[in-house]
Coordinates of C-alpha atoms in Angstrom, one line a residue:
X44 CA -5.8 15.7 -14.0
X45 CA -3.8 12.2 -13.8
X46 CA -6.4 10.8 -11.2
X47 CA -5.6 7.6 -8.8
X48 CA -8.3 5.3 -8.0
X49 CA -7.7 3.4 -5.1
X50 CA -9.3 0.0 -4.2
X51 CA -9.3 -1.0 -0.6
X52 CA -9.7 -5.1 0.5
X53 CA -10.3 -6.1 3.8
X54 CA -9.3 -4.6 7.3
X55 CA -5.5 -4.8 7.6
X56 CA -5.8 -2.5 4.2
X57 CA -8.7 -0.1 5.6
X58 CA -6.5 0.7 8.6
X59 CA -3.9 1.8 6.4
X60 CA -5.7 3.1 3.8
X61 CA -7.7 5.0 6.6
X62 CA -4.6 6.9 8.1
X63 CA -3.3 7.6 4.1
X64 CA -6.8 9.7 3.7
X65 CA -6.1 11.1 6.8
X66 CA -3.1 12.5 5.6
X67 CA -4.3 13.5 2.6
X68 CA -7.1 15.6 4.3
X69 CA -4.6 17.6 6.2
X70 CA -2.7 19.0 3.1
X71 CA -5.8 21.2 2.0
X72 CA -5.2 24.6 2.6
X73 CA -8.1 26.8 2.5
X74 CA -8.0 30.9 0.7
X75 CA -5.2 33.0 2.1
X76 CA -2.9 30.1 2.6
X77 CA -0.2 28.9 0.3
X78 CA -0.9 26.5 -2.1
X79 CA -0.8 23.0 -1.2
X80 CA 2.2 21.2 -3.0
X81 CA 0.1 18.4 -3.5
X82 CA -2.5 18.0 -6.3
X83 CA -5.6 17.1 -4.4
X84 CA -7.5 15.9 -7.8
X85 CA -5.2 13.1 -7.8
X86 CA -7.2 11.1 -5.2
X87 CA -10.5 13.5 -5.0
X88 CA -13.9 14.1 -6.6
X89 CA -15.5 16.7 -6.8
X90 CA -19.3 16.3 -6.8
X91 CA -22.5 17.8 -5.3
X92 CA -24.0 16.7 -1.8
X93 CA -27.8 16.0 -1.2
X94 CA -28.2 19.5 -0.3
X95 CA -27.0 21.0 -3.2
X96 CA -23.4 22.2 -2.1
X97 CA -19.8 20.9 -3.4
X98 CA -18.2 18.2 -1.6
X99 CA -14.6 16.5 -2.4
X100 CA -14.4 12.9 -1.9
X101 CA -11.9 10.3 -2.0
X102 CA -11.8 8.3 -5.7
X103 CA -12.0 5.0 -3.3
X104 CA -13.7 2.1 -3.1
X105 CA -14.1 -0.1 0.4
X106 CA -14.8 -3.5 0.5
X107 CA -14.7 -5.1 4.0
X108 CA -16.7 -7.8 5.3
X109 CA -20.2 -7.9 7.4
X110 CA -19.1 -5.6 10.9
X111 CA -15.6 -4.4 9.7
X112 CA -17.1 -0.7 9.3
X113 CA -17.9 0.2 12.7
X114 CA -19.7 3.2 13.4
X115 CA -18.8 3.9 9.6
X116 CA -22.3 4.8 7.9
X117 CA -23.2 4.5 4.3
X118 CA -24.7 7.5 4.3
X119 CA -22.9 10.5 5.9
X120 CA -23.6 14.2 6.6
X121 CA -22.9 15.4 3.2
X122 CA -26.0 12.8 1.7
X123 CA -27.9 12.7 4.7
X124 CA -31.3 13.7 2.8
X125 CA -31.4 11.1 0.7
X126 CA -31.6 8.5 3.7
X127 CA -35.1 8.6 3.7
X128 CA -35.5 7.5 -0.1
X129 CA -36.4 3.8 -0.6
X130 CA -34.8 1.0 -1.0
X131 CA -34.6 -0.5 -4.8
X132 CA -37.6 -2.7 -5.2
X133 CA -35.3 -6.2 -5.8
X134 CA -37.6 -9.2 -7.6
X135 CA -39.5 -10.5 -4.1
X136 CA -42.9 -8.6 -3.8
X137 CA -44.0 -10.4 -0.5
X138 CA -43.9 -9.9 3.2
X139 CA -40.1 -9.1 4.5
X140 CA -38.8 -9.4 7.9
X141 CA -35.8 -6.9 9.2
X142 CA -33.3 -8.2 11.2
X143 CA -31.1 -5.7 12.9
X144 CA -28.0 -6.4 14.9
X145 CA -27.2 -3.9 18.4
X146 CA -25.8 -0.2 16.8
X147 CA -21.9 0.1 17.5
X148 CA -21.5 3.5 19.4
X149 CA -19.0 6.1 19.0
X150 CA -16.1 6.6 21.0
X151 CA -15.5 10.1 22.2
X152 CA -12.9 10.8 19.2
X153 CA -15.3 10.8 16.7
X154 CA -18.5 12.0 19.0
X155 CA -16.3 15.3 19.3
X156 CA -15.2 15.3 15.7
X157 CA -19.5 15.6 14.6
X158 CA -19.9 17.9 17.5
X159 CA -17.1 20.4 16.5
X160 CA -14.9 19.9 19.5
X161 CA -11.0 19.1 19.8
X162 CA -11.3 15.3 19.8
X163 CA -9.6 13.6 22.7
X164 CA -6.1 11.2 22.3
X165 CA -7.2 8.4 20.7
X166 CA -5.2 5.3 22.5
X167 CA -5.5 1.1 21.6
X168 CA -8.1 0.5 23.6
X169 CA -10.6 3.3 22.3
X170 CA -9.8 2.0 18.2
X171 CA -11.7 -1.3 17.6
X172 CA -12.3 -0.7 14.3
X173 CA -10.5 1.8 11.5
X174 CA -13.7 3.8 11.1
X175 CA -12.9 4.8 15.0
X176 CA -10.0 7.0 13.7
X177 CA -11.5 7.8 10.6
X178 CA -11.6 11.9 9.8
X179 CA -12.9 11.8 5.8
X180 CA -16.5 11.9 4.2
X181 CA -16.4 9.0 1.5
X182 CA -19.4 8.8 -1.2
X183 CA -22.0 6.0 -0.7
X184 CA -20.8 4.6 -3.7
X185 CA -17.4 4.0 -1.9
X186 CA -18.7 1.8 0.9
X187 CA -19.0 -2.2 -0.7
X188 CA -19.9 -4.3 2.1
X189 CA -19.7 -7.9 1.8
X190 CA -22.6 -9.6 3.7
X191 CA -21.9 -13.2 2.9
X192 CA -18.8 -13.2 5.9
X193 CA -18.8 -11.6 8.9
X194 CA -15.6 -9.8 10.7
X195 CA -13.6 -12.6 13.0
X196 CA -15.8 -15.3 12.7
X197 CA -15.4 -18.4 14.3
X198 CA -17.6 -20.4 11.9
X199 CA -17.4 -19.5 8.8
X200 CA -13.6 -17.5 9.0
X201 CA -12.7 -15.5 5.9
X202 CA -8.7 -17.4 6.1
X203 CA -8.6 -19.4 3.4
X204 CA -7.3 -18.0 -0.4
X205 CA -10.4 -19.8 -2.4
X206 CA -12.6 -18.7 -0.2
X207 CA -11.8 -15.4 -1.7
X208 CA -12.0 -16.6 -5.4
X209 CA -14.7 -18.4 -5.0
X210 CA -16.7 -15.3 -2.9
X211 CA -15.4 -13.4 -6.2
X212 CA -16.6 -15.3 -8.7
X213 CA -19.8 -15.6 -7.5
X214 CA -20.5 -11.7 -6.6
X215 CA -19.4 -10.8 -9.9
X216 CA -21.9 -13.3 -11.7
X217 CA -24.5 -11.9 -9.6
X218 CA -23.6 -7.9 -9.9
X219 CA -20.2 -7.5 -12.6
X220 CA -18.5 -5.8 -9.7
X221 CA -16.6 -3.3 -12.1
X222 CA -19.7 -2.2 -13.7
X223 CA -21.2 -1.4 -10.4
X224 CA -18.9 -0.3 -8.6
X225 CA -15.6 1.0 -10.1
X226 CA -16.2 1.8 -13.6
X227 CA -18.4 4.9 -12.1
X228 CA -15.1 6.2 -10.6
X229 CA -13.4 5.4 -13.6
X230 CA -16.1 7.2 -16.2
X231 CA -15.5 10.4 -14.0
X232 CA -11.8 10.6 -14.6
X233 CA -10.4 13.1 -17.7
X234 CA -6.9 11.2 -17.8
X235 CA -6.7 8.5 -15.2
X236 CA -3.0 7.3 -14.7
X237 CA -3.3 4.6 -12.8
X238 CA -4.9 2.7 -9.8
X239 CA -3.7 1.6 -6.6
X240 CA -5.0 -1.1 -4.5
X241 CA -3.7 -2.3 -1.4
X242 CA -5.3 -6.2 -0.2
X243 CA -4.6 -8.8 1.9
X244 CA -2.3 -11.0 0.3
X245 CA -2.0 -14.2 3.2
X246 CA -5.8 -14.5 3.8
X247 CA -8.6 -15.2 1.9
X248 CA -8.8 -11.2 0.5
X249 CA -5.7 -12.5 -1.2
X250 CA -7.8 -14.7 -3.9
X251 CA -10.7 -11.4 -4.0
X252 CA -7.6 -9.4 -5.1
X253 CA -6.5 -12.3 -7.4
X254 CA -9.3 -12.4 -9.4
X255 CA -10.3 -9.0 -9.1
X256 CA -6.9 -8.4 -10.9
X257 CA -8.0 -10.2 -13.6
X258 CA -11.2 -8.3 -14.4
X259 CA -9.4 -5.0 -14.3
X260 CA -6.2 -6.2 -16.8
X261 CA -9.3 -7.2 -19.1
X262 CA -11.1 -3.7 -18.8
X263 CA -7.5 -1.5 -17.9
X264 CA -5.3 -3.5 -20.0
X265 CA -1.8 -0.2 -20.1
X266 CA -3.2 1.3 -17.4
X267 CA -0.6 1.3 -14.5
X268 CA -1.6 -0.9 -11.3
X269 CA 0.2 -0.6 -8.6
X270 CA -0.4 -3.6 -5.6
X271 CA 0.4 -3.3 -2.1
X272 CA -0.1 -6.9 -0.6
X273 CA -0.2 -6.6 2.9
X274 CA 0.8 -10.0 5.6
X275 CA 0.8 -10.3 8.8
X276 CA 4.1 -10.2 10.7
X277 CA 2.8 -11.6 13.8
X278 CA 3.3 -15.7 14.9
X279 CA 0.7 -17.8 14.8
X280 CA 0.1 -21.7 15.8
X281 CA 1.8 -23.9 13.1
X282 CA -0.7 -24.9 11.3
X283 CA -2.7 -20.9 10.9
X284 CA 1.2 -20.3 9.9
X285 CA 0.9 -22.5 7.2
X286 CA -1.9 -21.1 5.6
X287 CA -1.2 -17.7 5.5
X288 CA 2.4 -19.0 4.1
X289 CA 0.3 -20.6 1.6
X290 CA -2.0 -17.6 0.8
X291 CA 0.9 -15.3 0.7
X292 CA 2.7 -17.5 -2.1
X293 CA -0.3 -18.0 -4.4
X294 CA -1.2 -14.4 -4.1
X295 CA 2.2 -13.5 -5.4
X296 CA 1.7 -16.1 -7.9
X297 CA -1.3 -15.2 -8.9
X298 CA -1.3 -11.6 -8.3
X299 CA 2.3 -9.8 -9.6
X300 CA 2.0 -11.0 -13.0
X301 CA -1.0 -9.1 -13.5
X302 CA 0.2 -5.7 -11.8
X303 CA 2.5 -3.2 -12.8
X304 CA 4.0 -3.1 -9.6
X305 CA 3.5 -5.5 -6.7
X306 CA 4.8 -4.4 -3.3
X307 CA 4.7 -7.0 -0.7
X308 CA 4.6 -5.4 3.1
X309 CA 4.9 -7.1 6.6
X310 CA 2.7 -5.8 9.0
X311 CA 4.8 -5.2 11.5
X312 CA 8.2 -5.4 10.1
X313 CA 10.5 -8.0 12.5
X314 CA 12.9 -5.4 13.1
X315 CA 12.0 -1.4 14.4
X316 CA 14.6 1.0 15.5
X317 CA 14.6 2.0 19.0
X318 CA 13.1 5.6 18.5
X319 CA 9.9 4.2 16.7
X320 CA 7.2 3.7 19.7
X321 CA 5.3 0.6 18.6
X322 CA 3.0 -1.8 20.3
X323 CA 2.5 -4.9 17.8
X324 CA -0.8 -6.3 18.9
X325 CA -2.6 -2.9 17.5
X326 CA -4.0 -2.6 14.3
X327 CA -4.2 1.1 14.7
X328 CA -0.1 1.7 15.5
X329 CA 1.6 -1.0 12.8
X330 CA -0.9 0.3 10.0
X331 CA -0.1 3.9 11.0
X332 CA 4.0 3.0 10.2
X333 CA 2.9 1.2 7.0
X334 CA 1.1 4.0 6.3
X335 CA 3.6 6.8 6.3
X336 CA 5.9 4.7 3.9
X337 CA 3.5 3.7 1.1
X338 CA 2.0 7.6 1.2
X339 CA 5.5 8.6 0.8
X340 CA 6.8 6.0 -1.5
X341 CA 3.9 7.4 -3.9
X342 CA 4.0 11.0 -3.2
X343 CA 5.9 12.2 -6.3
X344 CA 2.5 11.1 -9.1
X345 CA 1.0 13.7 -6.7
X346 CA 3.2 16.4 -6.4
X347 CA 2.4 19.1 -8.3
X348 CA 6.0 20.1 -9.4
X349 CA 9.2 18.3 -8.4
X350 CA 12.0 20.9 -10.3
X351 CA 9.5 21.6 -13.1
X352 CA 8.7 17.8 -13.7
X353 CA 5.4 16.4 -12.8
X354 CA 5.6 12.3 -11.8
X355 CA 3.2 9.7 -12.7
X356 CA 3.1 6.1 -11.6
X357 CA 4.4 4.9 -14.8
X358 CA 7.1 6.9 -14.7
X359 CA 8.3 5.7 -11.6
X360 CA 7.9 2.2 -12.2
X361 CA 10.1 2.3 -15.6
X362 CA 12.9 3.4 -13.0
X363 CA 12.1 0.5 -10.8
X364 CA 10.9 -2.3 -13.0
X365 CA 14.0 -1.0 -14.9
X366 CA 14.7 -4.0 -16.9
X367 CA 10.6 -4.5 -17.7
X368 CA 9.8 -7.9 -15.6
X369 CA 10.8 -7.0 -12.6
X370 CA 7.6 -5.7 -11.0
X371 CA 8.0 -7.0 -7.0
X372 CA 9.6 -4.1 -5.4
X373 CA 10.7 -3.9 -1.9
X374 CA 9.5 -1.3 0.4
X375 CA 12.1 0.6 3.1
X376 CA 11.8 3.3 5.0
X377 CA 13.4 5.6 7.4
X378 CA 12.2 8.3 9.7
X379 CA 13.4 10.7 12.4
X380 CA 11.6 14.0 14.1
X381 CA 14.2 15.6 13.7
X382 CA 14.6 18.9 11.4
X383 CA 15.8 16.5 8.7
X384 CA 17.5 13.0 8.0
X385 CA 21.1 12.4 7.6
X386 CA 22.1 12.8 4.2
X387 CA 25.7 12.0 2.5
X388 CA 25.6 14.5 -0.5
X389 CA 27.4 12.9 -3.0
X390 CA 31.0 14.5 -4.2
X391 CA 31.4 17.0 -6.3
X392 CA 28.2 18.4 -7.0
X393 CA 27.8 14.5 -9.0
X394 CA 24.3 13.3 -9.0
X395 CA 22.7 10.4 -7.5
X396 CA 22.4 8.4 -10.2
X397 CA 26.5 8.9 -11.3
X398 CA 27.0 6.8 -8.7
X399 CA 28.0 3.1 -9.9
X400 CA 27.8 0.0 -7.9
X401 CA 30.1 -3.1 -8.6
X402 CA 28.2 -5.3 -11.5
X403 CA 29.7 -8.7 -10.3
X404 CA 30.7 -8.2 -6.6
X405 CA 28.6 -8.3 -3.2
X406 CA 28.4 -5.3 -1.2
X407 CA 27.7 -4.5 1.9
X408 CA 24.8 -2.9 3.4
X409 CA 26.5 0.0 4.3
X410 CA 28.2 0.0 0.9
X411 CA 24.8 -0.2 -0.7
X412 CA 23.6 2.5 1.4
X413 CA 26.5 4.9 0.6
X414 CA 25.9 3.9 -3.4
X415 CA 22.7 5.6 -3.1
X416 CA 23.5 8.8 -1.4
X417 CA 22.2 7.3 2.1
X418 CA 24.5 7.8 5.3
X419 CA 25.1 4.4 7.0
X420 CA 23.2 5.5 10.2
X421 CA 20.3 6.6 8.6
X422 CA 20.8 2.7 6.7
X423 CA 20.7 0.9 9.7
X424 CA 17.5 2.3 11.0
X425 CA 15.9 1.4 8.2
X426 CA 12.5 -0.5 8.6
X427 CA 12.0 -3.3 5.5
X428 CA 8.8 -3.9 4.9
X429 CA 9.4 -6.9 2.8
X430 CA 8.7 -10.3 3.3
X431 CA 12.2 -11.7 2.2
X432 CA 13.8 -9.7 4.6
X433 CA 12.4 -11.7 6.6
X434 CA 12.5 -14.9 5.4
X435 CA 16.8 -14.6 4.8
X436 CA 17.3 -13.0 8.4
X437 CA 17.9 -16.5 9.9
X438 CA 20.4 -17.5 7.7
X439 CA 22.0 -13.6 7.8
X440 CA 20.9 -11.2 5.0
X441 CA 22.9 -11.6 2.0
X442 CA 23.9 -8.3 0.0
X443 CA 21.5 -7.6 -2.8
X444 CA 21.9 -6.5 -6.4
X445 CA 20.0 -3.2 -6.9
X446 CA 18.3 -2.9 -10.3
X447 CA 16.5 0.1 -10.1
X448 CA 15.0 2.4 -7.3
X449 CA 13.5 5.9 -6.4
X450 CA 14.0 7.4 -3.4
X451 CA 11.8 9.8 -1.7
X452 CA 12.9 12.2 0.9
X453 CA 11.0 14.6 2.8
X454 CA 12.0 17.2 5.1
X455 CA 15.0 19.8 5.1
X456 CA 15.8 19.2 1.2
X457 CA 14.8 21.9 -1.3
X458 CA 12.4 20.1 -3.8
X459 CA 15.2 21.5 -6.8
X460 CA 17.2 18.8 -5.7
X461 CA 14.7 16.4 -7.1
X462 CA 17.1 15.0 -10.5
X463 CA 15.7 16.0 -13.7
X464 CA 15.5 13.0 -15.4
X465 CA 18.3 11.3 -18.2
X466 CA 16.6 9.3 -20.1
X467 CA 20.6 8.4 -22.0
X468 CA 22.4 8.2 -19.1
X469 CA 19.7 5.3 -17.6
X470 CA 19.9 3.7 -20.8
X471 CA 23.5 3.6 -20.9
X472 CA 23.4 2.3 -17.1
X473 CA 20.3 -0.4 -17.9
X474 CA 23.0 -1.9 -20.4
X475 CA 25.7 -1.8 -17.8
X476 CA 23.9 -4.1 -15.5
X477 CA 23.8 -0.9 -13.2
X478 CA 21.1 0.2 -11.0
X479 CA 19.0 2.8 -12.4
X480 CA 18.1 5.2 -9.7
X481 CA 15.9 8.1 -9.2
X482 CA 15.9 10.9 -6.4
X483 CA 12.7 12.9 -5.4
X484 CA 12.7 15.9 -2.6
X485 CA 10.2 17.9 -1.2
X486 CA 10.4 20.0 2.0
X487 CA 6.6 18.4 3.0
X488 CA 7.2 16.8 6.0
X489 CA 5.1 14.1 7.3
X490 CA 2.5 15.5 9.5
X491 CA 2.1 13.8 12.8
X492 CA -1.6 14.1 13.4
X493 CA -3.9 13.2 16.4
X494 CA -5.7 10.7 14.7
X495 CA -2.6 8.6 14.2
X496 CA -0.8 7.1 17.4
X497 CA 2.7 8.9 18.4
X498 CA 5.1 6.6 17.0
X499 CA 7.9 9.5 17.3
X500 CA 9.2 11.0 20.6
X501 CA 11.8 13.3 21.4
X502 CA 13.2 15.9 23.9
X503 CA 9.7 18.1 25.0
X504 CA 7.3 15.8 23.7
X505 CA 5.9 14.9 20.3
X506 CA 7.1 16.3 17.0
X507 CA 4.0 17.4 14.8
X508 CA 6.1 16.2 11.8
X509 CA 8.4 14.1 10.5
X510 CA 11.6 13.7 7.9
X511 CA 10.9 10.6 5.8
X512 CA 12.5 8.8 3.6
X513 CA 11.9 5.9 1.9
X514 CA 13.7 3.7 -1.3
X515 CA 11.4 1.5 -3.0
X516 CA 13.7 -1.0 -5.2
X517 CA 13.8 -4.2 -7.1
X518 CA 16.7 -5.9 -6.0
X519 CA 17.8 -10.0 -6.2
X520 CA 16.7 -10.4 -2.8
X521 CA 13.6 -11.2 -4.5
X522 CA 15.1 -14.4 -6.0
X523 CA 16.2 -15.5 -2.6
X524 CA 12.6 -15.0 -1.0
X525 CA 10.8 -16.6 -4.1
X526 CA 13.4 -19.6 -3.8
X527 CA 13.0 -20.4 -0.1
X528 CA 9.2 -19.7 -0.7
X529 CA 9.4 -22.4 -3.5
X530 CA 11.1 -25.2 -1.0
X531 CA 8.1 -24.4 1.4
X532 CA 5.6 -24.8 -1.0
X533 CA 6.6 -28.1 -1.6
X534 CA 5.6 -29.6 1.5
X535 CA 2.6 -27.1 2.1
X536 CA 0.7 -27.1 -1.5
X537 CA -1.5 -29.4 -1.6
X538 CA -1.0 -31.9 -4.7
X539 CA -3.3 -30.6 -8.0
X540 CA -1.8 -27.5 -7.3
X541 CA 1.9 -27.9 -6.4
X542 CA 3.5 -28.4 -9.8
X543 CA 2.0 -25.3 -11.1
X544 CA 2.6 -22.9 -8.4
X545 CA 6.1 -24.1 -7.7
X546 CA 7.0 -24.0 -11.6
X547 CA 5.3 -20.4 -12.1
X548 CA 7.5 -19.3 -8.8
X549 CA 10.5 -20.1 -10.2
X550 CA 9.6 -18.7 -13.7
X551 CA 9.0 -14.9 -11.9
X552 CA 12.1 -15.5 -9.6
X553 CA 14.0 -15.9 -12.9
X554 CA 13.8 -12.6 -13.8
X555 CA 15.7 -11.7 -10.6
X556 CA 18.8 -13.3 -11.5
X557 CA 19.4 -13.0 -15.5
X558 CA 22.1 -11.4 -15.6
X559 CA 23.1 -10.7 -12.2
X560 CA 23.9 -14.6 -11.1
X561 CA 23.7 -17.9 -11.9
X562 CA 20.8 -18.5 -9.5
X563 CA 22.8 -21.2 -7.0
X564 CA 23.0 -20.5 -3.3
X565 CA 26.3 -19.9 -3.4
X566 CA 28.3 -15.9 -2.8
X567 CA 30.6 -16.8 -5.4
X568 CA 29.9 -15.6 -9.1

């Protein structure tokens, strides 16, 4: 079945992993109704509930900290009987002592969702935690809370990156976290493709995800692992600045050498086109954007037919990591409520991928844009995701070399367009120094649902869909991030540990400029 586990570290990533189940929930279709194009055994289990009947569960496991669940219970509706069983006997026979903190209450979204009643709008002030929008059963063996922090503490905050190793480290001496908790996922899959987890990467979840990456390249050594390392676009004081700076570089450092694909995202990106409502200081409406465009980016490994060919994560990153060490990719997307997005066909009937960009010249960005079939308006709404966006916009962003890319569109395309694969042709184009591109298509629109915040308007109200698109790439803006990234480190990492991360920097932002440039700062080649 080509199952996806997905791991989930810390808040930021539960509120984003919370709206993706969300989504995936609403594609079910029930007897009558068409079949779903999407493969739902991709990211659920089947398995029996405490009363005997079939349930389907997300192939997820939680970790957040003490208090970052909310009203989120261990045990749910589908496994209420077995609350009453008893707890494991652990090695202490004597007297206990039960210390219980004041119950979290639920808000009237999720009061009416248990009832059976059309949930009210949900609005910033009613979502304190990501279980408050929350819509999916998950197994008890999903939920992994992590008692030894607590949410937002001011004395013992959960910031640092070796807080996270070290909290690691010792929870797996104690338990073997992959024994206990994912390898029961794991034994349960018939041909698992690949897992995705999406972590921190500027806090302390950062060094969790670290060395939680190591176990799994020990026990999943081909298996494809996809990273989605999430930082926090908002401004801090100087010196909080600092450290999440820091986090973010060892976690790259750390961290993409060890996944097949690493995907850094800003949460919220600095720039968002006028017809995206957004209101930055919630959790609940920048997760729900960087939500749409990771579920999208991945869609195609769980499609169930894109013109007769059926995607898996590998495949897609042998078209991005194109050149096979180039595993950060950058993250873009695009979206209107419109009927679709505005698309400039290429000429002649030619494909996508016929279309050859300049090896040794800069383009432009709406050059870039038109290389890969995308209209220059739809290119300047664009929303980047990726932190070296960011970090070049001061000094105005240069053009970047593409290597390799698939884009996904939904909305108002026939999935035929989808390009059946030419295995020749991005040979030939791989030993041309030219990018190596891949189209998919599918007429599933993005559904606009009322657990998510409206982040789309338009003439009568809200759309209940939207057209997305969005082109996930590997390009040689990653050499300039990784290089300005390097300088910072410099004065920022401490001393026993500034050689090595500054040298293993520049060894990964290497592989961003073989071949395309000689690595100085200067346009010229």
């Amino acid at each position: 079945m080509h199952e996806i586990i997905t791991v989930q570290l810390g808040q930021r990533s539960n509120y984003i992993a919370t709206h993706f189940w969300n989504t995936q929930e609403s594609y079910f279709t029930y007897p009558g109704e068409p079949e779903s194009p999407v493969d739902h055994d991709v990211h659920f289990r089947p398995g029996i509930g405490a009363d005997g009947s079939e349930t389907f569960t997300p192939r997820t496991l939680i970790y957040d900290l003490k208090g970052g669940f909310g009203t989120l219970k261990q045990i749910n509706a589908l496994y209420d009987l077995q609350e009453g069983q008893a707890m494991p006997q652990g090695l202490w026979d004597g007297p206990t002592t039960i210390q219980s903190q004041p119950s979290i209450e639920l808000n009237s979204y999720q009061r009416s969702l248990e009832d059976g009643l059309t949930p009210p709008a949900l609005s910033p002030e009613t979502v304190k935690y990501w279980s408050d929008f929350n819509r999916i059963y998950y197994h008890p063996r999903s939920i992994v809370q992590l008692n030894e922090y607590e949410l937002n503490s001011s004395l013992m905050p959960f910031e640092k990156w070796d807080a996270g190793d070290e909290l690691f480290a010792s929870l797996d001496r104690e338990h073997d976290l992959l024994d206990r908790d994912l390898r029961p996922f794991a034994e349960e899959c018939d041909q698992m493709q690949g897992l995705q987890l999406i972590t921190g990467a500027d806090d302390a979840w950062g060094g969790f995800s670290a060395r939680y990456m190591d176990r799994l390249r020990d026990e999943f050594g081909k298996t494809s692992i996809w990273v989605f390392g999430i930082e926090d676009g908002k401004q801090e004081r100087r010196e909080k600045q600092n450290v999440k700076a820091l986090n973010a570089a060892k976690t790259t450092y750390e961290v993409s050498p060890l996944a097949s694909m690493y995907i850094p995202m800003v949460a919220p990106p600095p720039r968002i086109p006028s017809h995206v409502s957004m209101i930055r200081e919630s959790e609940w409406y920048t997760s729900a954007l960087l939500a749409i465009a990771l579920e999208t980016a991945t869609m195609p490994s769980r499609l169930r037919g894109l013109n007769g060919m059926r995607e898996r994560l590998g495949g897609m990153e042998a078209i991005i990591n194109t050149n096979g060490n180039q595993n950060i990719a950058n993250l873009a997307l695009s979206v209107t409520g419109s009927d679709s997005l505005d698309e400039e066909q290429p000429r002649n009937g030619s494909k996508v991928k016929d279309q050859r960009l300049p090896r040794r010249r800069s383009t432009n960005h709406n050059d870039l844009a038109g290389s890969l079939g995308v209209s220059s308006q739809t290119a300047d709404d664009e929303i980047h995701f990726s932190p070296e966006q960011v970090v070049t916009r001061k000094q105005g962003l240069k053009a970047a070399h593409v290597f390799g890319a698939t884009i996904m569109t939904r909305g108002g395309i026939d999935p035929s367009e989808t390009e059946v694969r030419d295995g020749k042709e991005q040979k030939r184009n791989r030993a041309a120094g030219l990018p190596v591109i891949q189209r998919y298509c599918t007429t599933l629109r993005y559904p606009q649902l009322d657990s998510a915040p409206h982040l789309l308007s338009e003439a009568g109200g809200h759309p209940t869909s939207a057209a997305v698109r969005t082109l996930l790439s590997t390009t040689s803006s990653v050499a300039e991030h990784l290089r300005a990234t390097s300088r910072l480190m410099q004065r920022l990492a401490p001393l026993d540990e500034r050689e090595a991360l500054i040298n293993g920097l520049g060894e990964i932002r290497e592989a961003y400029e073989e071949g395309w440039n000689s690595g100085s700062d200067s346009d010229d080649d």
